[in-house]
Amino acid sequence: MTDKWEAIDGESHKKRVCYFFDSDIGGFHYGPGHPMKPTRIRMCHSLVMNYGLYKKMEIFRAKPATKREMTQFHSDEYVDFLSKITPSNMNSFVKEQHKYNVGDDCPVFDGLFEYCSISAGGSMEGAARLSRDKCDIAINWAGGLHHAKKSEASGFCYVNDIVLGILELLRYHNRVLYIDIDVHHGDGVEEAFYTTDRVMTVSFHKYGEYFPGTGELRDVGISKGKYYALNFPLRDGISDDNYKSVFEPVIRSVMETYDPSAIVLQCGTDSLSGDKLGCLNLSMRGHANCVRFVKSFNKPLLLLGGGGYTMRNVSRAWAFETGLAAGVELAPDIPVNEYYEYFGPDYELDVKSSNTDDLNSLAYLDRVKRIVLENLRHTGGPPSAQMTDIPSMPIDAALEDPNEDEDMDDPDDRRPMRLLDSRRQADGELSDSEDEGEGGRRDHTSHKEFSSRNLGEGAHKFGMGVGILASSTGATHGAGPSGHTNVARIPAKSSSPAMDVDTPSSDSAAAEAVASSVVNAAVSTPPPSAPANASAAATPSSQTEASKAGAGAISKVAEAMEVDSEGSAKSKPEPPAPSS
């Protein structure tokens, strides 16, 4: 098959493009008469394949997003509702439908949750591949659903894949720029990042008695995010030249001032001329010029879909912009494909502007542009300075080669907790004292070798461990209304070598049993009716009695131990434990 494109002159270097498509996306249907048609994604893919663009990029079918992944932004209750509701049981969720704004513009249809999962999965995986330097440009035309809120569907959007994708980018990038060229304001994305300076949102949209009614020039963000939300309200019928005259200066200033390390571009095609719901007058090439200009900054770029309700024009524009991302310009004649009849009667790729009046005067555009640039100057330069390098690979990649020499790793690289927990302490690596090798307690091995001169000290430490030798206040820890003994509250011994330095030797197990029984008898337990702080309020006489009981217990421990000439401990037969 002859290639139906030509290379674009002036490309500094070839871009690595990842293109995400799931064939199931075209099988969903919002309902009869609804303007949103998921089939447009399949039509676009048919053009992409028949133009031969598969030779210029990698094509992936993303793993659908899970409920847990969606709850990184959306509320658990909302995601759970989306996963449960179907046309057959929707009458059981009347209250929830009203709460989550599902039912009118955002209807319930078969496979609703699967549709949302496919859309979100492509954007999240595209962002992940960008962050891991697997590609330079990632494309998901099934994404771009910018109206969905944390716990509310809106504007044909249920799950905000854009926010989920940006959150994925923020794991590796300090600052992310979001640009929206849909005819509608990207209210869901702006709202999600309205209080942070790590994401700057820039939206060019129709404003004034138009859905969603947000995106006023004065909406600039709050708190740390003040002046990091930029809105450029437009009037009906803007032309290619006027759109370019405001888009390029604003985006250039944003790039110079904010200096993002990644860009997300929502390419809603309802800003094209002739759209069923749009009111602007951009041609396909005027719309694609935005993609070309943003691409020229050579930043990791995530291209997403969005609005667009004249299917043949949507598929034309996105196919053309896919070619631009891959560094080629598609031929004007549409190749034969399964949707060929939709592109008649001219069967050409271009979408031309109409003769609609442009209500955006030069004076109006200059005034708005001046205000937007003034707001941008208030940001004061790039925030959130990063002092260390951001990892270029996922954190799990550190576990891929278990035989890798850790001494050769960069000490500034972050390591997963699982890798740190897998380390073990070698015997002799650390010491409790400077007289190493002289019989003292050093490590796991030498701790097991008791000497006669350390027996008294060891018994003293054992008494402290079980709570006999209390602090100067005379309090006995562990005795309370529950009636549990102190020995039951001794911390469990870890099996790891790093924790074995406090583990008594196996030869002294019998002696411990004797001491435990003596301690149980020596420590008095308040009756159930006593207050919880009874032991803390002990009288001086009771403190003296507790000290005597402790001393008696220590002496019985010493009697139970017989030290041979080699310094090893042996235990005598265990006497019967006295009843408490």
XYZ file of C-alpha atoms in Angstrom, residues 30-524:
495
model
C -25.496 6.838 25.079
C -28.997 6.371 23.730
C -31.171 7.477 20.800
C -30.909 11.168 20.024
C -27.934 11.757 22.312
C -25.216 13.881 20.661
C -22.299 11.964 22.191
C -21.342 9.099 19.854
C -18.449 6.852 20.967
C -18.433 5.471 17.411
C -16.436 8.585 16.435
C -13.370 7.019 18.118
C -13.643 3.950 15.897
C -14.097 6.134 12.804
C -10.946 8.050 13.676
C -9.011 4.824 14.215
C -10.151 3.539 10.835
C -8.671 6.636 9.184
C -5.458 6.322 11.194
C -4.952 2.730 10.095
C -5.866 3.258 6.446
C -3.555 6.236 6.185
C -0.787 3.884 7.312
C 0.078 5.781 10.471
C 0.590 2.501 12.327
C 4.039 2.475 10.716
C 4.947 5.684 12.515
C 3.976 4.839 16.081
C 3.312 2.135 18.641
C -0.312 1.131 19.133
C -1.502 -0.131 22.513
C -4.691 -1.383 24.049
C -4.585 0.009 27.565
C -5.642 -1.918 30.626
C -9.009 -0.540 31.776
C -8.818 1.527 34.938
C -9.950 -0.203 38.114
C -12.284 1.160 40.759
C -9.344 1.716 43.054
C -7.494 3.729 40.413
C -10.549 5.885 39.797
C -10.786 6.706 43.503
C -7.479 8.538 43.309
C -9.723 11.462 42.372
C -13.363 10.394 42.576
C -15.128 9.499 45.802
C -15.526 5.840 46.714
C -19.307 6.129 46.861
C -19.544 7.681 43.407
C -17.314 5.073 41.754
C -19.204 2.293 43.506
C -22.469 3.749 42.200
C -21.153 3.844 38.620
C -20.065 0.216 38.873
C -23.477 -0.963 40.083
C -26.070 0.980 38.106
C -27.467 -0.468 34.875
C -30.568 0.271 32.785
C -32.286 -2.740 34.361
C -31.799 -1.662 37.995
C -31.714 2.129 37.660
C -35.143 2.472 39.274
C -33.556 1.252 42.501
C -31.072 4.137 42.444
C -33.390 7.130 41.989
C -31.967 9.004 44.969
C -28.374 8.302 43.934
C -29.031 9.389 40.339
C -30.209 12.768 41.566
C -27.258 13.047 43.961
C -24.655 12.244 41.295
C -26.372 14.073 38.394
C -26.873 10.909 36.354
C -29.918 10.497 34.147
C -30.340 13.392 31.690
C -27.238 14.663 29.875
C -25.363 11.789 31.484
C -27.696 8.828 30.934
C -27.400 5.286 32.232
C -26.555 2.872 29.421
C -25.313 -0.685 29.075
C -21.628 -0.975 29.875
C -21.385 2.469 31.468
C -18.634 1.529 33.906
C -16.662 -0.383 31.256
C -16.817 2.689 29.019
C -15.429 4.857 31.811
C -12.723 2.293 32.568
C -11.493 2.229 28.965
C -11.425 6.018 28.722
C -9.561 6.479 32.009
C -7.208 3.550 31.447
C -5.836 4.984 28.206
C -5.094 8.373 29.753
C -3.477 6.915 32.852
C -1.304 4.481 30.923
C -0.331 7.173 28.441
C 0.747 9.413 31.318
C 2.682 6.547 32.889
C 4.589 5.832 29.679
C 5.461 9.507 29.329
C 6.739 9.630 32.890
C 8.892 6.554 32.345
C 10.354 7.967 29.138
C 8.798 5.245 26.996
C 7.520 7.828 24.522
C 7.504 11.542 23.759
C 3.823 11.865 22.821
C 0.938 9.723 24.066
C -2.482 9.849 22.376
C -5.842 8.741 23.786
C -8.733 10.088 21.725
C -11.195 8.221 23.966
C -10.172 10.501 26.842
C -10.522 14.216 27.445
C -13.771 14.058 29.441
C -13.120 17.302 31.273
C -16.479 18.037 32.933
C -16.650 15.162 35.451
C -16.335 16.215 39.093
C -15.176 14.363 42.170
C -18.667 13.068 42.994
C -20.755 14.163 40.036
C -21.226 13.435 36.362
C -21.524 16.437 34.067
C -21.575 17.307 30.386
C -21.611 13.712 29.062
C -18.615 12.941 31.334
C -18.653 10.440 34.189
C -14.992 9.833 35.097
C -12.425 12.590 34.663
C -9.621 10.742 32.918
C -7.694 14.008 32.529
C -7.351 14.522 36.271
C -6.339 10.882 36.725
C -3.714 11.249 34.000
C -2.345 14.462 35.511
C -2.132 12.821 38.929
C -0.057 10.084 37.332
C 2.230 12.698 35.767
C 2.621 14.499 39.093
C 4.290 11.424 40.529
C 7.338 12.225 38.398
C 6.897 15.841 37.261
C 6.991 18.940 39.443
C 4.724 21.028 37.233
C 2.158 20.015 34.637
C 0.488 22.371 32.164
C -3.076 21.607 31.085
C -4.370 23.297 27.904
C -8.009 23.040 26.820
C -9.156 24.037 23.300
C -12.649 22.559 23.601
C -15.493 25.009 22.957
C -16.675 24.333 26.526
C -14.770 25.390 29.615
C -12.773 22.585 31.265
C -14.446 23.125 34.612
C -13.807 19.674 36.087
C -10.043 19.866 35.620
C -9.819 23.473 36.785
C -11.835 22.671 39.901
C -9.623 19.689 40.753
C -6.432 21.782 40.748
C -7.861 25.168 41.734
C -5.810 25.409 44.948
C -2.413 24.109 43.818
C 0.505 25.611 41.926
C 1.736 22.266 40.600
C -0.824 22.285 37.779
C -1.597 25.311 35.645
C -4.849 25.148 33.684
C -5.321 27.279 30.560
C -8.693 27.167 28.816
C -9.860 28.880 25.600
C -13.637 28.564 25.447
C -16.952 30.153 24.632
C -18.288 32.107 27.614
C -21.662 33.693 28.304
C -24.945 31.769 28.656
C -23.187 28.655 27.515
C -22.532 25.346 29.251
C -21.090 24.954 31.860
C -21.295 28.682 32.650
C -17.846 28.821 34.272
C -14.463 30.064 33.091
C -14.803 33.775 33.671
C -11.739 35.931 33.137
C -11.590 36.673 36.872
C -11.470 32.985 37.840
C -7.755 32.628 38.570
C -7.540 30.118 41.420
C -7.283 30.491 45.185
C -4.749 29.903 47.954
C -1.477 28.503 46.568
C -3.205 28.080 43.219
C -4.023 31.758 42.780
C -3.135 32.891 39.236
C -2.478 29.276 38.201
C -5.883 29.000 36.514
C -6.048 31.065 33.323
C -9.271 31.487 31.371
C -9.638 33.102 27.964
C -13.364 33.639 27.307
C -14.291 33.831 23.619
C -17.322 34.981 21.676
C -19.036 33.221 18.788
C -17.433 32.596 15.426
C -13.726 33.082 16.131
C -11.586 32.503 13.038
C -8.279 30.676 12.618
C -6.215 33.860 12.492
C -7.787 35.428 15.553
C -7.532 32.192 17.500
C -3.847 31.896 16.622
C -3.242 35.534 17.592
C -4.266 34.818 21.189
C -3.349 31.142 21.599
C 0.325 31.332 20.667
C 1.304 34.440 22.711
C -0.477 33.157 25.804
C 0.976 29.642 25.612
C 4.458 30.979 24.850
C 4.320 33.216 27.923
C 3.026 30.335 30.034
C 5.909 28.128 28.928
C 8.458 30.850 29.703
C 6.965 31.746 33.077
C 5.700 28.437 34.423
C 8.234 26.115 32.737
C 6.232 22.861 33.024
C 7.973 19.524 32.640
C 4.926 17.891 30.988
C 1.891 19.097 29.011
C -1.635 17.732 28.661
C -3.584 19.056 25.659
C -7.323 18.445 25.473
C -8.242 18.567 21.780
C -12.014 18.874 21.878
C -13.212 19.222 18.283
C -16.506 20.940 19.054
C -14.582 24.162 18.427
C -14.511 23.234 14.720
C -16.771 24.924 12.231
C -20.066 23.120 11.700
C -20.164 21.255 15.000
C -23.670 20.366 16.168
C -23.163 21.884 19.617
C -20.272 24.282 19.000
C -20.359 27.934 18.000
C -16.783 28.671 16.950
C -15.455 28.687 13.398
C -12.089 26.934 13.368
C -10.957 24.907 10.398
C -9.231 21.567 10.815
C -5.856 23.171 10.157
C -6.554 26.040 12.546
C -7.412 23.517 15.242
C -4.371 21.373 14.410
C -2.103 24.414 14.586
C -2.571 24.328 18.367
C -1.204 20.772 18.437
C 1.687 21.729 16.184
C 2.582 24.745 18.337
C 2.443 22.889 21.661
C 4.470 20.029 20.199
C 7.221 22.478 19.211
C 8.219 22.966 22.865
C 9.557 19.393 22.946
C 8.000 18.514 26.292
C 6.349 15.187 27.164
C 2.894 15.625 25.638
C -0.376 13.819 26.359
C -2.985 14.382 23.609
C -6.574 13.676 24.613
C -9.941 13.850 22.918
C -12.974 15.625 24.313
C -16.061 17.174 22.782
C -17.017 16.906 19.145
C -20.460 15.971 17.869
C -20.205 15.956 14.085
C -18.601 12.542 13.768
C -17.071 12.875 10.319
C -15.320 16.117 11.311
C -14.164 14.723 14.646
C -12.504 11.728 13.020
C -10.930 13.906 10.330
C -9.370 16.331 12.794
C -8.040 13.715 15.210
C -6.601 11.586 12.397
C -4.831 14.653 10.993
C -3.482 15.576 14.433
C -2.295 12.010 14.963
C -0.253 12.439 11.810
C 1.187 15.732 13.076
C 2.241 14.029 16.304
C 4.004 11.347 14.256
C 5.746 13.973 12.125
C 3.777 13.585 8.883
C 1.008 15.471 7.102
C -1.798 13.343 5.707
C -2.837 13.482 2.069
C -6.030 15.451 1.344
C -7.929 12.525 -0.188
C -9.463 10.131 2.312
C -8.481 6.484 1.700
C -11.121 3.807 1.402
C -12.149 2.535 4.823
C -15.134 0.973 6.553
C -16.721 4.390 7.175
C -15.887 5.812 3.760
C -19.487 6.789 2.941
C -19.623 9.133 5.965
C -17.107 11.460 4.313
C -19.065 12.170 1.137
C -19.716 13.905 -1.087
C -16.172 15.296 -1.427
C -14.291 12.521 0.463
C -11.646 15.010 1.499
C -9.853 15.247 4.815
C -10.047 18.990 5.350
C -12.713 20.719 7.455
C -13.073 24.276 6.220
C -14.287 27.366 8.031
C -17.651 28.857 7.151
C -18.623 32.475 6.505
C -19.970 32.933 10.039
C -19.391 36.386 11.509
C -16.562 36.638 14.022
C -17.879 38.473 17.074
C -14.413 38.640 18.633
C -13.116 42.101 17.771
C -9.396 42.789 17.838
C -9.908 45.266 20.678
C -11.740 42.657 22.741
C -9.105 39.968 22.125
C -6.250 42.360 22.940
C -7.900 43.446 26.182
C -8.510 39.878 27.344
C -5.014 38.814 26.315
C -3.495 41.699 28.264
C -5.405 40.732 31.416
C -4.472 37.051 31.077
C -0.786 37.881 30.668
C -0.960 40.248 33.629
C -2.438 37.455 35.758
C 0.361 35.200 34.592
C 2.990 37.679 35.763
C 1.607 37.420 39.297
C 2.848 33.839 39.537
C 6.418 35.037 39.963
C 8.139 32.205 38.143
C 8.215 28.433 38.448
C 7.215 27.140 41.918
C 8.066 23.908 43.734
C 11.805 23.755 43.106
C 13.040 20.169 43.046
C 16.360 19.638 44.820
C 16.961 16.058 43.644
C 16.556 14.329 40.340
C 13.153 12.787 39.671
C 13.350 9.020 39.039
C 13.132 8.186 35.361
C 11.681 4.737 35.974
C 8.847 3.351 38.095
C 9.717 2.542 41.653
C 8.951 -1.164 41.133
C 11.670 -1.381 38.513
C 14.223 -1.490 41.318
C 13.006 -4.994 42.106
C 13.302 -6.338 38.581
C 16.927 -7.506 39.045
C 17.342 -9.067 42.508
C 21.040 -9.781 41.821
C 21.918 -6.172 41.106
C 24.732 -4.765 43.251
C 23.194 -2.088 45.468
C 26.610 -0.546 46.141
C 26.650 0.657 42.535
C 23.281 2.438 42.837
C 22.917 6.192 42.927
C 22.456 7.065 46.631
C 19.970 9.797 45.685
C 17.592 7.352 44.000
C 14.477 6.509 45.961
C 14.102 2.870 46.929
C 10.851 1.081 47.706
C 10.157 0.114 51.300
C 9.961 -3.530 50.285
C 13.575 -3.369 49.168
C 14.665 -1.731 52.398
C 12.735 -4.256 54.487
C 14.442 -7.129 52.686
C 17.850 -6.194 54.082
C 19.271 -8.232 56.970
C 21.814 -7.292 59.627
C 25.026 -9.350 59.478
C 26.409 -10.626 62.797
C 29.322 -8.535 63.975
C 28.455 -5.563 61.797
C 27.370 -3.426 64.747
C 28.589 -3.520 68.347
C 27.076 -2.489 71.664
C 30.468 -1.521 73.082
C 34.047 -0.859 72.147
C 35.461 -4.031 73.761
C 34.411 -6.262 70.905
C 35.645 -9.841 71.194
C 35.988 -9.755 74.998
C 32.873 -11.669 75.955
C 30.426 -8.788 76.085
C 27.011 -8.701 74.420
C 27.754 -7.697 70.793
C 25.542 -9.479 68.322
C 23.219 -12.404 67.709
C 25.953 -14.997 68.251
C 27.840 -13.569 71.206
C 24.576 -12.760 72.974
C 23.963 -16.483 73.448
C 27.258 -16.897 75.333
C 26.584 -15.939 78.949
C 29.452 -15.543 81.379
C 29.264 -15.755 85.116
C 30.316 -12.127 85.544
C 27.358 -10.993 83.417
C 24.712 -13.126 85.118
C 23.739 -10.561 87.708
C 23.499 -7.837 85.107
C 21.465 -10.129 82.868
C 19.045 -10.942 85.675
C 18.690 -7.255 86.402
C 17.872 -6.542 82.759
C 15.414 -9.427 82.735
C 13.662 -7.978 85.754
C 13.399 -4.631 84.026
C 11.987 -6.349 80.936
C 9.097 -8.006 82.762
C 8.281 -4.944 84.849
C 9.485 -6.027 88.331
C 12.069 -3.277 88.667
C 9.861 -0.268 88.079
C 10.813 3.366 87.833
C 11.267 5.558 90.888
C 7.513 6.023 91.068
C 7.038 2.337 91.810
C 4.530 1.834 88.981
C 4.184 -1.717 87.646
C 3.431 -1.731 83.897
C 0.899 -4.146 82.551
C -1.165 -4.787 85.685
C -4.715 -3.600 85.323
C -8.377 -4.554 85.501
C -7.971 -7.035 82.679
C -6.009 -9.324 84.966
C -3.291 -10.047 82.383
C 0.168 -10.704 83.761
C 3.247 -8.707 82.898
C 4.893 -11.597 81.119
C 2.081 -11.635 78.587
C 3.011 -8.060 77.720
C 6.654 -8.790 76.867
C 7.129 -7.804 73.197
C 7.217 -10.741 70.818
C 10.682 -11.655 69.593
C 11.365 -11.113 65.922
C 12.823 -13.908 63.844
C 15.063 -11.548 61.898
C 18.751 -11.449 62.877
C 18.547 -7.703 63.365
C 16.134 -8.167 66.288
C 17.729 -11.271 67.834
C 20.202 -9.238 69.916
C 17.576 -9.120 72.693
C 16.578 -12.792 72.509
C 17.676 -14.961 75.523
C 19.551 -18.176 74.783
C 17.665 -21.420 74.360
C 19.537 -22.896 77.377
C 17.881 -20.422 79.715
C 14.309 -21.140 78.582
C 13.572 -23.190 81.693
C 14.918 -20.434 83.928
C 12.651 -17.955 82.203
C 9.688 -20.195 82.892
C 10.601 -20.254 86.601
C 11.028 -16.501 86.679
C 7.732 -16.011 84.885
C 5.817 -18.072 87.445
C 7.487 -16.209 90.304
C 6.751 -12.854 88.727
C 3.107 -13.756 88.253
C 2.855 -14.477 91.952
C 4.851 -11.402 92.979
C 2.951 -8.771 91.013
C -0.378 -7.921 92.547
